[in-house]
Coordinates of C-alpha atoms (C1' of nucleotides) in Angstrom, one line a residue:
Chain A
M1 CA -0.1 0.0 -0.1
F2 CA 2.7 2.3 0.9
R3 CA 6.5 2.3 0.4
A4 CA 9.1 2.8 3.1
A5 CA 9.9 6.5 4.1
K6 CA 12.7 8.6 2.8
Q7 CA 13.9 12.2 3.1
S8 CA 15.5 14.2 6.0
R9 CA 11.9 14.6 7.5
I10 CA 10.4 11.4 7.6
F11 CA 7.1 12.6 8.6
Q12 CA 7.0 14.8 5.8
D13 CA 7.6 12.1 3.2
I14 CA 4.7 10.2 5.0
V15 CA 2.6 13.0 4.7
D16 CA 3.2 13.4 0.9
Q17 CA 2.5 9.8 0.2
I18 CA -0.8 9.6 2.3
Q19 CA -1.9 13.0 0.6
E20 CA -1.2 11.8 -2.8
A21 CA -3.0 8.6 -2.2
I22 CA -6.2 10.7 -1.2
L23 CA -5.8 13.3 -3.9
S24 CA -5.2 10.9 -6.5
G25 CA -8.5 8.8 -5.4
S26 CA -6.5 5.7 -4.5
V27 CA -8.0 5.9 -1.1
K28 CA -11.5 7.5 -1.0
S29 CA -13.6 9.6 1.2
G30 CA -15.0 7.9 4.2
E31 CA -12.4 5.0 4.1
M32 CA -10.3 4.3 7.1
L33 CA -6.7 4.4 6.9
P34 CA -4.8 1.4 8.9
A35 CA -4.5 1.8 12.5
E36 CA -1.3 3.5 13.7
R37 CA 0.5 0.5 14.6
E38 CA 0.2 -0.9 11.3
L39 CA 0.9 2.2 9.3
K40 CA 4.0 2.3 11.3
E41 CA 5.1 -0.9 9.8
M42 CA 4.0 0.0 6.3
F43 CA 6.5 3.0 6.3
Q44 CA 9.0 1.2 8.5
T45 CA 8.9 4.3 11.0
S46 CA 8.2 4.8 14.7
R47 CA 4.7 5.6 16.1
G48 CA 5.7 9.0 17.2
T49 CA 7.2 10.1 13.7
L50 CA 3.9 8.5 12.1
R51 CA 1.6 10.7 14.6
E52 CA 3.5 13.9 13.6
A53 CA 2.7 13.0 10.0
L54 CA -1.1 12.3 11.0
R55 CA -1.1 15.7 13.0
V56 CA -0.1 17.4 9.6
L57 CA -2.7 15.7 7.4
E58 CA -5.4 16.3 10.1
Q59 CA -4.5 20.1 10.1
K60 CA -4.6 20.0 6.2
G61 CA -8.3 18.5 6.7
L62 CA -7.6 15.5 4.9
I63 CA -8.2 13.1 7.6
E64 CA -10.2 13.1 11.1
I65 CA -9.3 10.9 13.8
K66 CA -11.6 9.1 16.2
L67 CA -11.0 7.3 19.3
G68 CA -11.4 3.9 20.7
V69 CA -12.2 0.6 19.0
G70 CA -12.8 0.8 15.3
G71 CA -11.5 4.2 15.5
G72 CA -8.5 5.6 13.6
A73 CA -7.8 8.1 10.7
M74 CA -10.8 8.6 8.4
I75 CA -10.5 10.0 4.9
K76 CA -12.6 13.5 5.0
S77 CA -14.2 14.9 1.8
A78 CA -12.5 18.3 1.2
N79 CA -14.1 21.1 2.7
T80 CA -13.6 24.8 3.1
E81 CA -12.8 24.7 7.0
Q82 CA -9.2 25.0 6.4
I83 CA -9.3 28.0 4.2
R84 CA -11.5 29.7 6.7
E85 CA -9.1 29.1 9.4
S86 CA -6.2 30.4 7.1
L87 CA -8.3 33.4 6.4
D88 CA -8.9 33.9 10.0
I89 CA -5.4 33.9 10.9
L90 CA -4.7 36.4 8.0
I91 CA -7.4 38.7 9.1
R92 CA -6.3 38.6 12.8
S93 CA -2.7 39.2 11.9
Q94 CA -4.1 42.2 9.9
R95 CA -2.9 41.1 6.5
V96 CA -6.4 41.1 5.3
S97 CA -8.6 44.0 6.3
L98 CA -12.5 44.4 6.1
S99 CA -12.2 46.5 2.9
H100 CA -10.0 43.7 1.2
L101 CA -12.9 41.4 1.9
C102 CA -15.3 43.7 0.8
E103 CA -13.6 44.6 -2.6
F104 CA -13.0 40.8 -3.2
R105 CA -16.6 40.0 -2.6
E106 CA -18.0 42.9 -4.9
G107 CA -15.9 41.5 -7.8
V108 CA -16.5 37.7 -7.2
E109 CA -20.3 37.9 -6.3
G110 CA -20.8 40.1 -9.3
D111 CA -19.4 37.6 -11.5
V112 CA -21.5 34.7 -9.6
V113 CA -24.5 36.5 -10.1
A114 CA -24.0 37.1 -13.8
L115 CA -23.5 33.6 -14.3
A116 CA -26.6 32.7 -12.3
A117 CA -28.5 34.9 -14.5
Q118 CA -27.4 33.0 -17.5
R119 CA -28.1 29.6 -16.0
A120 CA -31.0 29.6 -13.6
T121 CA -33.7 27.1 -14.5
A122 CA -37.3 27.4 -13.5
A123 CA -36.7 25.4 -10.3
D124 CA -33.7 27.6 -9.5
I125 CA -35.9 30.6 -9.5
Q126 CA -38.3 29.2 -7.5
R127 CA -35.8 28.4 -4.8
L128 CA -34.8 31.8 -4.9
K129 CA -38.1 33.2 -4.4
E130 CA -38.7 31.1 -1.4
L131 CA -35.4 32.4 0.3
L132 CA -36.5 36.0 -0.7
K133 CA -39.8 35.3 1.2
E134 CA -37.8 34.0 4.3
A135 CA -35.6 37.2 4.0
K136 CA -38.7 39.5 3.8
K137 CA -40.3 37.8 6.8
H138 CA -37.1 38.6 9.0
A139 CA -36.5 42.2 7.4
G140 CA -40.1 43.2 8.5
K141 CA -39.5 42.4 12.1
G142 CA -36.8 44.9 12.3
A143 CA -33.3 44.9 14.3
S144 CA -34.1 42.0 16.6
H145 CA -34.3 39.7 13.6
R146 CA -31.1 41.0 12.1
D147 CA -29.2 37.7 12.5
A148 CA -32.2 35.6 11.1
F149 CA -32.3 38.2 8.0
L150 CA -28.4 37.9 7.7
E151 CA -28.7 33.9 7.7
A152 CA -31.5 34.1 4.9
D153 CA -28.9 36.6 3.1
K154 CA -26.1 34.2 3.1
K155 CA -28.4 31.4 2.1
L156 CA -29.4 33.4 -0.9
H157 CA -25.8 34.2 -2.0
L158 CA -25.0 30.6 -1.7
A159 CA -27.7 29.5 -3.8
M160 CA -26.6 31.8 -6.5
A161 CA -23.2 30.3 -6.3
Q162 CA -25.0 26.8 -6.6
I163 CA -26.7 28.0 -9.5
S164 CA -23.6 29.3 -11.4
G165 CA -22.6 25.5 -11.3
N166 CA -19.0 26.4 -10.9
P167 CA -17.6 24.4 -7.7
I168 CA -14.5 27.0 -7.2
Y169 CA -17.0 30.0 -7.0
I170 CA -19.2 27.7 -4.4
S171 CA -16.1 27.0 -2.2
I172 CA -15.0 30.6 -2.5
L173 CA -18.4 32.3 -1.4
K174 CA -18.7 29.6 1.4
M175 CA -15.3 30.6 2.7
V176 CA -16.2 34.5 2.3
H177 CA -19.6 34.2 4.0
N178 CA -18.1 32.0 6.7
N179 CA -15.4 34.6 7.6
I180 CA -17.6 37.9 7.0
N181 CA -19.5 37.1 10.3
R182 CA -16.7 38.0 12.2
Y183 CA -17.2 41.5 11.3
Y184 CA -20.9 41.5 11.7
D185 CA -20.6 41.2 15.3
N186 CA -18.1 44.1 15.8
F187 CA -19.4 46.3 13.1
L188 CA -22.7 45.9 11.7
H189 CA -25.8 47.5 13.3
M190 CA -28.9 47.5 11.1
G191 CA -32.4 48.8 11.9
K192 CA -35.6 48.1 10.1
R193 CA -34.8 50.4 7.5
E194 CA -31.3 48.9 6.5
L195 CA -33.0 45.5 6.2
M196 CA -35.6 46.6 4.0
E197 CA -33.3 48.5 1.8
N198 CA -31.3 45.1 1.7
Y199 CA -34.3 42.9 1.0
E200 CA -35.2 45.3 -1.7
D201 CA -31.6 44.8 -3.2
L202 CA -31.9 41.0 -3.1
S203 CA -35.3 41.2 -4.6
G204 CA -34.2 43.3 -7.7
M205 CA -31.3 40.8 -8.0
V206 CA -33.7 37.7 -8.3
Q207 CA -35.9 39.5 -10.7
A208 CA -32.8 40.5 -13.0
I209 CA -31.6 36.8 -12.8
E210 CA -35.2 35.6 -13.7
K211 CA -35.1 37.9 -16.7
G212 CA -31.7 36.8 -17.7
D213 CA -30.3 40.2 -17.4
R214 CA -26.5 39.3 -16.8
D215 CA -25.4 43.0 -16.7
K216 CA -28.3 44.3 -14.5
S217 CA -28.1 41.5 -12.0
K218 CA -24.2 42.0 -11.6
S219 CA -24.7 45.6 -11.0
L220 CA -27.3 45.2 -8.5
A221 CA -25.3 42.6 -6.7
Q222 CA -22.4 45.0 -6.7
S223 CA -24.5 47.8 -5.2
H224 CA -25.7 45.5 -2.7
I225 CA -22.5 44.4 -1.4
R226 CA -21.3 48.0 -1.6
R227 CA -24.3 49.0 0.5
F228 CA -23.4 46.5 3.2
S229 CA -19.7 47.3 3.3
G230 CA -20.8 50.9 3.9
Y231 CA -22.8 49.9 6.8
M232 CA -19.8 48.3 8.3
K233 CA -17.4 51.2 7.6
K234 CA -19.7 53.6 8.9
E235 CA -20.2 51.6 12.2
K236 CA -16.5 51.3 12.4
Q237 CA -16.0 54.8 12.3
Q238 CA -18.4 55.5 15.0
V239 CA -16.5 52.9 17.2
K240 CA -13.3 55.2 16.9
D241 CA -15.3 58.4 17.9
Chain B
M1 CA 5.1 32.2 29.8
F2 CA 2.8 29.6 29.3
R3 CA 0.5 27.6 31.7
A4 CA 0.4 23.8 31.9
A5 CA -1.7 22.0 29.4
K6 CA -5.0 20.8 30.0
Q7 CA -7.8 19.0 27.6
S8 CA -8.3 15.5 26.3
R9 CA -5.9 16.2 23.5
I10 CA -3.2 17.8 25.1
F11 CA -1.3 18.9 22.1
Q12 CA -4.4 20.7 21.0
D13 CA -4.4 22.7 23.9
I14 CA -0.6 23.9 23.6
V15 CA -1.5 24.8 19.9
D16 CA -4.3 27.0 21.2
Q17 CA -1.9 28.8 23.9
I18 CA 1.1 29.3 21.5
Q19 CA -1.2 30.4 18.6
E20 CA -3.0 32.7 20.9
A21 CA 0.2 34.2 21.9
I22 CA 1.3 34.8 18.3
L23 CA -2.0 36.2 17.2
S24 CA -2.3 38.4 20.2
G25 CA 1.0 39.8 19.6
S26 CA 2.7 38.8 22.8
V27 CA 5.2 36.8 20.9
K28 CA 6.4 38.8 17.7
S29 CA 7.2 37.7 14.4
G30 CA 11.0 36.8 13.8
E31 CA 11.3 35.9 17.5
M32 CA 12.1 32.3 18.6
L33 CA 10.1 30.0 20.7
P34 CA 12.2 28.4 23.6
A35 CA 13.8 25.0 22.7
E36 CA 11.5 21.8 22.7
R37 CA 13.3 20.5 26.0
E38 CA 12.3 24.0 27.6
L39 CA 8.8 24.2 26.2
K40 CA 8.0 20.7 27.5
E41 CA 8.8 21.7 30.9
M42 CA 6.7 24.9 30.7
F43 CA 3.5 22.8 29.5
Q44 CA 4.4 20.0 31.9
T45 CA 4.0 17.5 28.9
S46 CA 6.4 15.1 27.2
R47 CA 8.6 15.9 23.9
G48 CA 6.5 13.8 21.7
T49 CA 3.2 15.5 22.7
L50 CA 4.8 19.0 22.2
R51 CA 6.1 17.9 18.9
E52 CA 2.9 17.0 17.7
A53 CA 1.8 20.4 18.6
L54 CA 4.7 22.0 16.9
R55 CA 3.6 20.1 13.7
V56 CA 0.2 21.7 13.9
L57 CA 1.6 25.1 14.2
E58 CA 3.9 24.8 11.5
Q59 CA 1.1 23.4 9.1
K60 CA -0.9 26.6 10.0
G61 CA 2.2 28.7 8.9
L62 CA 2.7 30.2 12.3
I63 CA 6.1 29.0 12.9
E64 CA 9.2 27.7 11.0
I65 CA 11.5 25.4 12.2
K66 CA 15.4 25.4 11.9
L67 CA 17.8 22.7 12.7
G68 CA 21.3 22.9 14.7
V69 CA 22.3 25.1 17.2
G70 CA 20.5 28.3 17.7
G71 CA 17.8 26.6 15.7
G72 CA 14.1 26.1 16.9
A73 CA 10.8 27.5 16.3
M74 CA 10.7 31.0 14.6
I75 CA 7.5 33.0 14.7
K76 CA 6.6 33.6 10.9
S77 CA 4.6 36.6 9.7
A78 CA 1.2 35.5 8.5
N79 CA 1.2 34.7 4.8
T80 CA -1.2 33.4 2.0
E81 CA 0.8 29.9 1.6
Q82 CA -1.6 28.1 3.5
I83 CA -4.8 29.3 2.1
R84 CA -3.4 28.8 -1.4
E85 CA -2.5 25.2 -0.5
S86 CA -6.0 24.5 0.9
L87 CA -7.5 25.9 -2.3
D88 CA -5.2 23.4 -4.3
I89 CA -6.4 20.6 -2.2
L90 CA -10.1 21.7 -2.7
I91 CA -9.6 22.0 -6.5
R92 CA -7.7 18.6 -6.8
S93 CA -10.3 16.6 -4.7
Q94 CA -13.2 17.9 -6.3
R95 CA -11.9 17.4 -9.9
V96 CA -12.4 20.9 -10.9
S97 CA -12.7 20.7 -14.8
L98 CA -10.7 22.9 -17.1
S99 CA -13.7 25.0 -18.1
H100 CA -14.6 25.8 -14.5
L101 CA -11.2 26.8 -13.9
C102 CA -11.1 29.0 -17.1
E103 CA -14.5 30.6 -16.3
F104 CA -13.3 31.4 -12.8
R105 CA -10.1 32.9 -14.1
E106 CA -11.9 35.0 -16.7
G107 CA -14.0 36.7 -13.9
V108 CA -11.3 36.9 -11.1
E109 CA -8.6 38.1 -13.6
G110 CA -11.0 40.6 -15.0
D111 CA -11.5 42.1 -11.6
V112 CA -7.9 42.2 -10.8
V113 CA -6.8 43.8 -13.9
A114 CA -9.4 46.3 -13.3
L115 CA -8.2 47.2 -10.0
A116 CA -4.6 47.3 -11.3
A117 CA -5.6 49.8 -13.9
Q118 CA -6.9 52.1 -11.1
R119 CA -4.0 51.7 -8.8
A120 CA -0.9 51.2 -10.9
T121 CA 2.0 53.7 -10.1
A122 CA 4.7 54.6 -12.4
A123 CA 7.0 52.0 -11.1
D124 CA 4.6 49.5 -11.6
I125 CA 4.1 50.2 -15.1
Q126 CA 7.8 50.0 -15.5
R127 CA 7.7 46.6 -13.8
L128 CA 5.0 45.3 -16.2
K129 CA 6.9 46.6 -19.3
E130 CA 10.0 44.7 -18.3
L131 CA 8.0 41.5 -18.0
L132 CA 6.4 42.4 -21.3
K133 CA 9.8 42.5 -22.9
E134 CA 10.6 39.2 -21.5
A135 CA 7.6 37.7 -22.9
K136 CA 8.1 38.9 -26.2
K137 CA 11.6 37.8 -26.4
H138 CA 10.4 34.2 -25.8
A139 CA 7.4 34.4 -27.9
G140 CA 9.6 35.3 -31.0
K141 CA 11.5 32.2 -30.6
G142 CA 8.5 30.2 -31.2
A143 CA 7.0 26.8 -29.9
S144 CA 10.5 25.5 -28.4
H145 CA 10.2 28.3 -25.9
R146 CA 6.5 28.0 -25.0
D147 CA 7.3 27.2 -21.4
A148 CA 9.5 30.1 -20.9
F149 CA 6.8 32.4 -22.4
L150 CA 4.4 30.9 -20.2
E151 CA 6.4 31.6 -17.2
A152 CA 6.7 35.2 -18.2
D153 CA 3.0 35.2 -18.8
K154 CA 2.5 34.1 -15.3
K155 CA 4.6 36.6 -13.9
L156 CA 2.6 39.2 -15.6
H157 CA -0.6 38.0 -14.2
L158 CA 0.7 37.8 -10.6
A159 CA 2.4 41.1 -10.9
M160 CA -1.2 42.7 -11.6
A161 CA -2.4 40.9 -8.6
Q162 CA 0.4 42.5 -6.6
I163 CA -0.6 45.8 -8.2
S164 CA -4.2 45.3 -7.1
G165 CA -3.0 45.4 -3.6
N166 CA -5.7 42.8 -2.4
P167 CA -4.0 40.0 -0.5
I168 CA -7.1 37.9 -1.2
Y169 CA -6.6 38.3 -5.0
I170 CA -3.0 37.6 -4.9
S171 CA -3.3 34.3 -3.0
I172 CA -6.1 33.4 -5.4
L173 CA -4.4 34.1 -8.6
K174 CA -1.1 32.1 -7.2
M175 CA -3.6 29.3 -6.6
V176 CA -5.0 29.5 -10.0
H177 CA -1.7 29.6 -11.8
N178 CA -0.2 26.9 -9.7
N179 CA -3.3 24.7 -10.9
I180 CA -3.5 25.7 -14.3
N181 CA 0.0 24.1 -15.2
R182 CA -1.7 20.9 -14.4
Y183 CA -3.6 21.4 -17.8
Y184 CA -0.8 22.7 -19.7
D185 CA 1.1 19.5 -20.0
N186 CA -1.9 17.8 -21.2
F187 CA -3.5 19.9 -23.5
L188 CA -1.9 23.2 -24.7
H189 CA 0.2 23.1 -27.8
M190 CA 1.1 26.7 -28.8
G191 CA 3.2 27.4 -32.0
K192 CA 4.6 30.9 -32.8
R193 CA 1.6 32.3 -34.0
E194 CA -0.4 31.6 -30.9
L195 CA 2.6 33.0 -28.8
M196 CA 2.6 36.3 -30.6
E197 CA -1.2 36.4 -30.2
N198 CA -0.8 36.3 -26.7
Y199 CA 1.9 38.7 -26.5
E200 CA -0.3 41.3 -28.2
D201 CA -3.1 40.5 -25.8
L202 CA -0.7 41.1 -22.8
S203 CA 0.7 44.3 -24.7
G204 CA -2.5 45.7 -24.9
M205 CA -3.5 45.0 -21.4
V206 CA -0.6 46.9 -20.0
Q207 CA -1.1 49.6 -22.3
A208 CA -4.7 50.0 -21.0
I209 CA -3.5 49.8 -17.4
E210 CA -1.1 52.7 -17.9
K211 CA -4.1 54.8 -19.4
G212 CA -6.0 53.7 -16.2
D213 CA -8.8 52.5 -18.5
R214 CA -10.5 50.1 -16.2
D215 CA -13.1 48.6 -18.7
K216 CA -10.8 48.4 -21.3
S217 CA -8.1 46.5 -19.6
K218 CA -10.7 44.2 -18.2
S219 CA -12.2 42.9 -21.5
L220 CA -8.8 42.7 -22.9
A221 CA -7.9 40.5 -19.9
Q222 CA -11.1 38.3 -20.3
S223 CA -10.5 37.9 -24.0
H224 CA -7.1 36.9 -23.5
I225 CA -8.0 34.1 -21.1
R226 CA -10.7 33.0 -23.3
R227 CA -8.1 32.7 -26.1
F228 CA -6.2 30.5 -23.9
S229 CA -9.0 28.4 -22.9
G230 CA -9.8 28.1 -26.5
Y231 CA -6.3 26.6 -27.2
M232 CA -6.8 24.0 -24.4
K233 CA -10.3 22.9 -25.5
K234 CA -9.3 22.6 -29.0
E235 CA -6.5 20.5 -28.2
K236 CA -8.6 18.4 -25.9
Q237 CA -10.8 17.9 -28.7
Q238 CA -7.9 16.6 -31.0
V239 CA -6.7 14.2 -28.2
K240 CA -10.4 12.6 -28.3
D241 CA -10.3 12.1 -32.1
Chain C
dT1 C1' 49.1 36.2 12.1
dG2 C1' 45.8 34.0 9.9
dG3 C1' 43.4 30.5 7.7
dA4 C1' 42.2 25.7 7.7
dT5 C1' 40.7 22.0 10.5
dA6 C1' 38.6 19.5 14.2
dC7 C1' 36.0 19.5 18.5
dT8 C1' 32.2 20.7 21.3
dA9 C1' 27.7 21.3 22.6
dA10 C1' 22.9 22.9 21.6
dT11 C1' 19.1 21.7 19.0
dG12 C1' 15.6 19.2 16.0
dG13 C1' 14.6 14.4 14.4
dT14 C1' 13.7 9.7 15.3
dC15 C1' 13.2 5.4 18.0
dT16 C1' 11.7 2.2 21.5
dA17 C1' 8.8 0.5 24.9
dA18 C1' 5.6 1.1 28.1
dC19 C1' 1.2 2.7 30.1
dC20 C1' -3.2 5.4 30.1
dA21 C1' -8.1 6.8 28.2
dT22 C1' -11.9 5.9 25.2
dT23 C1' -15.1 3.1 23.2
dA24 C1' -17.4 -0.8 20.3
dT25 C1' -18.3 -5.6 20.9
dA26 C1' -18.8 -9.8 23.3
dA27 C1' -19.8 -12.2 27.4
dT28 C1' -22.4 -12.4 31.5
dG29 C1' -26.3 -12.4 34.7
dA30 C1' -30.6 -10.9 36.6
Chain D
dT1 C1' -34.6 -9.6 27.0
dC2 C1' -32.2 -6.0 28.7
dA3 C1' -28.8 -4.1 31.6
dT4 C1' -24.2 -4.8 33.3
dT5 C1' -19.5 -6.0 33.1
dA6 C1' -15.4 -7.5 30.9
dT7 C1' -12.3 -7.5 26.8
dA8 C1' -9.7 -5.9 23.4
dA9 C1' -8.5 -2.6 19.8
dT10 C1' -7.3 1.9 19.1
dG11 C1' -5.7 6.7 19.9
dG12 C1' -3.0 9.7 23.5
dT13 C1' 0.8 10.2 26.5
dT14 C1' 5.2 9.6 28.7
dA15 C1' 10.2 8.7 29.5
dG16 C1' 14.7 8.2 28.0
dA17 C1' 17.9 7.1 24.7
dC18 C1' 20.4 8.2 20.6
dC19 C1' 21.1 10.3 15.8
dA20 C1' 22.0 14.4 12.5
dT21 C1' 22.8 19.1 11.8
dT22 C1' 24.8 23.2 12.9
dA23 C1' 27.0 27.4 14.9
dG24 C1' 30.8 28.6 17.8
dT25 C1' 35.1 27.8 19.8
dA26 C1' 39.7 25.9 20.1
dT27 C1' 43.4 24.1 17.8
dC28 C1' 47.0 23.4 14.8
dC29 C1' 50.0 24.4 11.1
dA30 C1' 52.0 27.4 7.4

DNA sequence: TGGATACTAATGGTCTAACCATTATAATGA
DNA sequence: TCATTATAATGGTTAGACCATTAGTATCCA
């Protein structure tokens, strides 16, 4: 299954081999790796070194380790958790600012919505309208339902990514929306008026998508995101005062 | 400096403590952590467990470990390497298709070049022109210099991301260009004519950036990428025959 | 004097062998 | 039949030793 390990850092070689096996598909998501005491024999190494390799693979999000009988390292299907964590660290170490994130979002979400406008089926439109209804319900109840509204807003944006059909956009939008939450708690205070403004944005976007109007849906998405960013920047300003 | 470790997974507790110390700024970039044998005492743990924690921190990109006397764990300044690696894994494991990647590239690189057109300084333009000169040199030599031309092309695209100033775009473009190579080897056969066509694209883009023409630079970037994708799709077709 | 060489010690990398903690399954018993 | 207990597989941890790399220091020789 695996060859004996080489290199100056043995655990790195083990990481490389197992990662390659996972990414090439020779071991599949959901399957278990052999137990540590077996892997140790396969790689002709010690348990400590092997475990260092498993720590790295775990941190990369490629495996998940369970305790007890029948436990061990299970191959995980790739997800956006590690990206989110990396972005967390970048944001916390001030390498990525709120305005960077907003600027990026404006570009990417504009593109996503334009694709969605080209590709949405009748069923897709139906789904968007349901989500829209949910958003409207929360927006009507004012500030106390802000979080519920934001959740619906997030679902709408992710639904549009799904409609675009491009897995890269889907992953990246998930990553962005998981991280933007961090700013909400600190900076974003929205009352009923702001919630309704946003609902109208979303509603307009869905209409444009239904008509298949690429350009209009795109520019609406971008102004929607700019409006959002605006709330946060204004609020950030106030915090400084 | 650190308190003794708790929790079911001791190494995780150690990771959390050191990560917090780094991100809160109580240990700064460039500084060294104590040696393993000292850290082990601080955390009241064994060297094996401590080293598992160090592997995780290393994988997160928070520390870098050097060998020998005066070696040890140095605090790294946060960078986008980990996020790029996570995206790589995501793309590889989802078997993202060539057309997905090209579509994504068309959207993102269009946005990047538009930002570059707004923000390029005289020095930036100078740098772009140098890279352009390099590209021209290789393009003129025809198919045998394809790889050298593509390298120059890549440098130009990444330079534009740098000019945009947005670290998210920078890391994402790095990710894209690292992954697109995977497809070149299989599908992309370019002769002198194609190389020169591409050079003309790039040259037009740099001119538009110099003029600060957002829209023109964007649409040139997009048609450039579409042309590229076209080569690959055509080639893919031929392979099937 | 000065440069090359050899030694020394600090530090990460690896190994062995044992024990602890958790948990699914099997055996046991009311 | 169902609850309880025992068993064994598996990851988590520990201790102590030795190896490999490397910077600094001492030594030697020209």
